[in-house]
């Protein structure tokens, strides 16, 4: 079982599209769209949100993400009608719907618990406020020097660069290792941080760790990048 996700939007198409997007990175996670009104219009529906929360909860809990203010009110109302045990397994994420939803989906796919998945969604807030120049710097930001550190530099070979799907695969692999690894100075386990680097084809990525036990992780991640993630 994994933590489930519910996407609440004023538009059914937006919610359904986000499910399609997140499913590319989180095939084993229950993703439920709760968009639009009961009659298919623009707005939100208490019944749809309540049913989506119930559908998404496999026992490990549910993280709910919303687009606009009234969607949050609808979700909060749905939570108020849950019994205490069910309500304790739901987190209403303070995060943008798309970026937060993608980050949460990857966290759930990699086995994150309820609070961890909600926290992953929240990283989208920090990314939204980051300097836009983060992805345009040509020079890698090195991991702090350490006599026991290890790093490799590999070039991005994917035609479309390190876009969402390969970035998600990279983060999933990084999350299997207990050590801290960075990519051009950014946390290798943060999907949004990796995507914000803007690593296009031909750009170098320095994968590094200061952990004396981190060589295996760096080599595995560097080999994955060099392989092109199985893309043509």
mmCIF file with all atom_site columns, N, CA and C in Angstrom, residues 76-103:
data_model
loop_
_atom_site.group_PDB
_atom_site.id
_atom_site.type_symbol
_atom_site.label_atom_id
_atom_site.label_alt_id
_atom_site.label_comp_id
_atom_site.label_asym_id
_atom_site.label_entity_id
_atom_site.label_seq_id
_atom_site.pdbx_PDB_ins_code
_atom_site.Cartn_x
_atom_site.Cartn_y
_atom_site.Cartn_z
_atom_site.occupancy
_atom_site.B_iso_or_equiv
_atom_site.pdbx_formal_charge
_atom_site.auth_seq_id
_atom_site.auth_comp_id
_atom_site.auth_asym_id
_atom_site.auth_atom_id
_atom_site.pdbx_PDB_model_num
ATOM 1  N N  . UNK A 1 76  ? -11.841 21.098 3.086   1.00 0.00 ? 76  UNK A N  1
ATOM 2  C CA . UNK A 1 76  ? -11.909 21.193 4.541   1.00 0.00 ? 76  UNK A CA 1
ATOM 3  C C  . UNK A 1 76  ? -13.269 20.739 5.067   1.00 0.00 ? 76  UNK A C  1
ATOM 4  N N  . UNK A 1 77  ? -14.322 21.073 4.338   1.00 0.00 ? 77  UNK A N  1
ATOM 5  C CA . UNK A 1 77  ? -15.656 20.638 4.737   1.00 0.00 ? 77  UNK A CA 1
ATOM 6  C C  . UNK A 1 77  ? -15.778 19.120 4.667   1.00 0.00 ? 77  UNK A C  1
ATOM 7  N N  . UNK A 1 78  ? -15.210 18.542 3.601   1.00 0.00 ? 78  UNK A N  1
ATOM 8  C CA . UNK A 1 78  ? -15.237 17.080 3.468   1.00 0.00 ? 78  UNK A CA 1
ATOM 9  C C  . UNK A 1 78  ? -14.490 16.420 4.617   1.00 0.00 ? 78  UNK A C  1
ATOM 10 N N  . UNK A 1 79  ? -13.379 17.016 5.043   1.00 0.00 ? 79  UNK A N  1
ATOM 11 C CA . UNK A 1 79  ? -12.622 16.467 6.170   1.00 0.00 ? 79  UNK A CA 1
ATOM 12 C C  . UNK A 1 79  ? -13.425 16.540 7.464   1.00 0.00 ? 79  UNK A C  1
ATOM 13 N N  . UNK A 1 80  ? -14.191 17.617 7.621   1.00 0.00 ? 80  UNK A N  1
ATOM 14 C CA . UNK A 1 80  ? -14.981 17.789 8.835   1.00 0.00 ? 80  UNK A CA 1
ATOM 15 C C  . UNK A 1 80  ? -16.027 16.687 8.996   1.00 0.00 ? 80  UNK A C  1
ATOM 16 N N  . UNK A 1 81  ? -16.471 16.107 7.884   1.00 0.00 ? 81  UNK A N  1
ATOM 17 C CA . UNK A 1 81  ? -17.505 15.085 7.938   1.00 0.00 ? 81  UNK A CA 1
ATOM 18 C C  . UNK A 1 81  ? -16.932 13.674 8.112   1.00 0.00 ? 81  UNK A C  1
ATOM 19 N N  . UNK A 1 82  ? -15.612 13.545 8.118   1.00 0.00 ? 82  UNK A N  1
ATOM 20 C CA . UNK A 1 82  ? -15.003 12.238 8.327   1.00 0.00 ? 82  UNK A CA 1
ATOM 21 C C  . UNK A 1 82  ? -15.024 11.886 9.811   1.00 0.00 ? 82  UNK A C  1
ATOM 22 N N  . UNK A 1 83  ? -15.006 10.596 10.113  1.00 0.00 ? 83  UNK A N  1
ATOM 23 C CA . UNK A 1 83  ? -14.849 10.206 11.510  1.00 0.00 ? 83  UNK A CA 1
ATOM 24 C C  . UNK A 1 83  ? -13.412 10.483 11.945  1.00 0.00 ? 83  UNK A C  1
ATOM 25 N N  . UNK A 1 84  ? -13.167 10.433 13.238  1.00 0.00 ? 84  UNK A N  1
ATOM 26 C CA . UNK A 1 84  ? -11.864 10.833 13.760  1.00 0.00 ? 84  UNK A CA 1
ATOM 27 C C  . UNK A 1 84  ? -10.732 9.994  13.201  1.00 0.00 ? 84  UNK A C  1
ATOM 28 N N  . UNK A 1 85  ? -10.928 8.691  13.093  1.00 0.00 ? 85  UNK A N  1
ATOM 29 C CA . UNK A 1 85  ? -9.860  7.815  12.586  1.00 0.00 ? 85  UNK A CA 1
ATOM 30 C C  . UNK A 1 85  ? -9.528  8.136  11.138  1.00 0.00 ? 85  UNK A C  1
ATOM 31 N N  . UNK A 1 86  ? -10.553 8.336  10.318  1.00 0.00 ? 86  UNK A N  1
ATOM 32 C CA . UNK A 1 86  ? -10.315 8.651  8.904   1.00 0.00 ? 86  UNK A CA 1
ATOM 33 C C  . UNK A 1 86  ? -9.673  10.017 8.748   1.00 0.00 ? 86  UNK A C  1
ATOM 34 N N  . UNK A 1 87  ? -10.143 10.995 9.526   1.00 0.00 ? 87  UNK A N  1
ATOM 35 C CA . UNK A 1 87  ? -9.594  12.347 9.436   1.00 0.00 ? 87  UNK A CA 1
ATOM 36 C C  . UNK A 1 87  ? -8.114  12.372 9.802   1.00 0.00 ? 87  UNK A C  1
ATOM 37 N N  . UNK A 1 88  ? -7.708  11.514 10.719  1.00 0.00 ? 88  UNK A N  1
ATOM 38 C CA . UNK A 1 88  ? -6.306  11.465 11.140  1.00 0.00 ? 88  UNK A CA 1
ATOM 39 C C  . UNK A 1 88  ? -5.396  10.952 10.032  1.00 0.00 ? 88  UNK A C  1
ATOM 40 N N  . UNK A 1 89  ? -5.982  10.307 9.037   1.00 0.00 ? 89  UNK A N  1
ATOM 41 C CA . UNK A 1 89  ? -5.188  9.766  7.930   1.00 0.00 ? 89  UNK A CA 1
ATOM 42 C C  . UNK A 1 89  ? -5.207  10.683 6.706   1.00 0.00 ? 89  UNK A C  1
ATOM 43 N N  . UNK A 1 90  ? -5.666  11.905 6.854   1.00 0.00 ? 90  UNK A N  1
ATOM 44 C CA . UNK A 1 90  ? -5.745  12.825 5.711   1.00 0.00 ? 90  UNK A CA 1
ATOM 45 C C  . UNK A 1 90  ? -4.929  14.081 6.009   1.00 0.00 ? 90  UNK A C  1
ATOM 46 N N  . UNK A 1 91  ? -4.182  14.525 5.023   1.00 0.00 ? 91  UNK A N  1
ATOM 47 C CA . UNK A 1 91  ? -3.444  15.774 5.126   1.00 0.00 ? 91  UNK A CA 1
ATOM 48 C C  . UNK A 1 91  ? -3.857  16.669 3.955   1.00 0.00 ? 91  UNK A C  1
ATOM 49 N N  . UNK A 1 92  ? -4.207  17.901 4.266   1.00 0.00 ? 92  UNK A N  1
ATOM 50 C CA . UNK A 1 92  ? -4.517  18.888 3.238   1.00 0.00 ? 92  UNK A CA 1
ATOM 51 C C  . UNK A 1 92  ? -3.230  19.668 2.979   1.00 0.00 ? 92  UNK A C  1
ATOM 52 N N  . UNK A 1 93  ? -2.613  19.441 1.829   1.00 0.00 ? 93  UNK A N  1
ATOM 53 C CA . UNK A 1 93  ? -1.293  20.004 1.547   1.00 0.00 ? 93  UNK A CA 1
ATOM 54 C C  . UNK A 1 93  ? -1.379  21.488 1.229   1.00 0.00 ? 93  UNK A C  1
ATOM 55 N N  . UNK A 1 94  ? -0.454  22.249 1.797   1.00 0.00 ? 94  UNK A N  1
ATOM 56 C CA . UNK A 1 94  ? -0.314  23.669 1.468   1.00 0.00 ? 94  UNK A CA 1
ATOM 57 C C  . UNK A 1 94  ? 0.715   23.759 0.345   1.00 0.00 ? 94  UNK A C  1
ATOM 58 N N  . UNK A 1 95  ? 0.232   23.573 -0.888  1.00 0.00 ? 95  UNK A N  1
ATOM 59 C CA . UNK A 1 95  ? 1.154   23.487 -2.024  1.00 0.00 ? 95  UNK A CA 1
ATOM 60 C C  . UNK A 1 95  ? 0.403   23.761 -3.315  1.00 0.00 ? 95  UNK A C  1
ATOM 61 N N  . UNK A 1 96  ? 1.099   24.273 -4.336  1.00 0.00 ? 96  UNK A N  1
ATOM 62 C CA . UNK A 1 96  ? 0.455   24.433 -5.650  1.00 0.00 ? 96  UNK A CA 1
ATOM 63 C C  . UNK A 1 96  ? 0.047   23.090 -6.212  1.00 0.00 ? 96  UNK A C  1
ATOM 64 N N  . UNK A 1 97  ? -1.080  23.070 -6.892  1.00 0.00 ? 97  UNK A N  1
ATOM 65 C CA . UNK A 1 97  ? -1.679  21.804 -7.312  1.00 0.00 ? 97  UNK A CA 1
ATOM 66 C C  . UNK A 1 97  ? -0.758  20.974 -8.207  1.00 0.00 ? 97  UNK A C  1
ATOM 67 N N  . UNK A 1 98  ? -0.227  21.562 -9.261  1.00 0.00 ? 98  UNK A N  1
ATOM 68 C CA . UNK A 1 98  ? 0.546   20.780 -10.227 1.00 0.00 ? 98  UNK A CA 1
ATOM 69 C C  . UNK A 1 98  ? 1.917   20.405 -9.674  1.00 0.00 ? 98  UNK A C  1
ATOM 70 N N  . UNK A 1 99  ? 2.724   21.405 -9.307  1.00 0.00 ? 99  UNK A N  1
ATOM 71 C CA . UNK A 1 99  ? 4.067   21.116 -8.830  1.00 0.00 ? 99  UNK A CA 1
ATOM 72 C C  . UNK A 1 99  ? 4.034   20.280 -7.556  1.00 0.00 ? 99  UNK A C  1
ATOM 73 N N  . UNK A 1 100 ? 3.155   20.656 -6.637  1.00 0.00 ? 100 UNK A N  1
ATOM 74 C CA . UNK A 1 100 ? 3.041   19.896 -5.404  1.00 0.00 ? 100 UNK A CA 1
ATOM 75 C C  . UNK A 1 100 ? 2.526   18.491 -5.635  1.00 0.00 ? 100 UNK A C  1
ATOM 76 N N  . UNK A 1 101 ? 1.578   18.371 -6.562  1.00 0.00 ? 101 UNK A N  1
ATOM 77 C CA . UNK A 1 101 ? 1.029   17.061 -6.862  1.00 0.00 ? 101 UNK A CA 1
ATOM 78 C C  . UNK A 1 101 ? 2.052   16.112 -7.447  1.00 0.00 ? 101 UNK A C  1
ATOM 79 N N  . UNK A 1 102 ? 2.882   16.610 -8.350  1.00 0.00 ? 102 UNK A N  1
ATOM 80 C CA . UNK A 1 102 ? 3.924   15.775 -8.952  1.00 0.00 ? 102 UNK A CA 1
ATOM 81 C C  . UNK A 1 102 ? 4.942   15.355 -7.900  1.00 0.00 ? 102 UNK A C  1
ATOM 82 N N  . UNK A 1 103 ? 5.383   16.306 -7.073  1.00 0.00 ? 103 UNK A N  1
ATOM 83 C CA . UNK A 1 103 ? 6.357   15.990 -6.030  1.00 0.00 ? 103 UNK A CA 1
ATOM 84 C C  . UNK A 1 103 ? 5.785   14.975 -5.041  1.00 0.00 ? 103 UNK A C  1
#
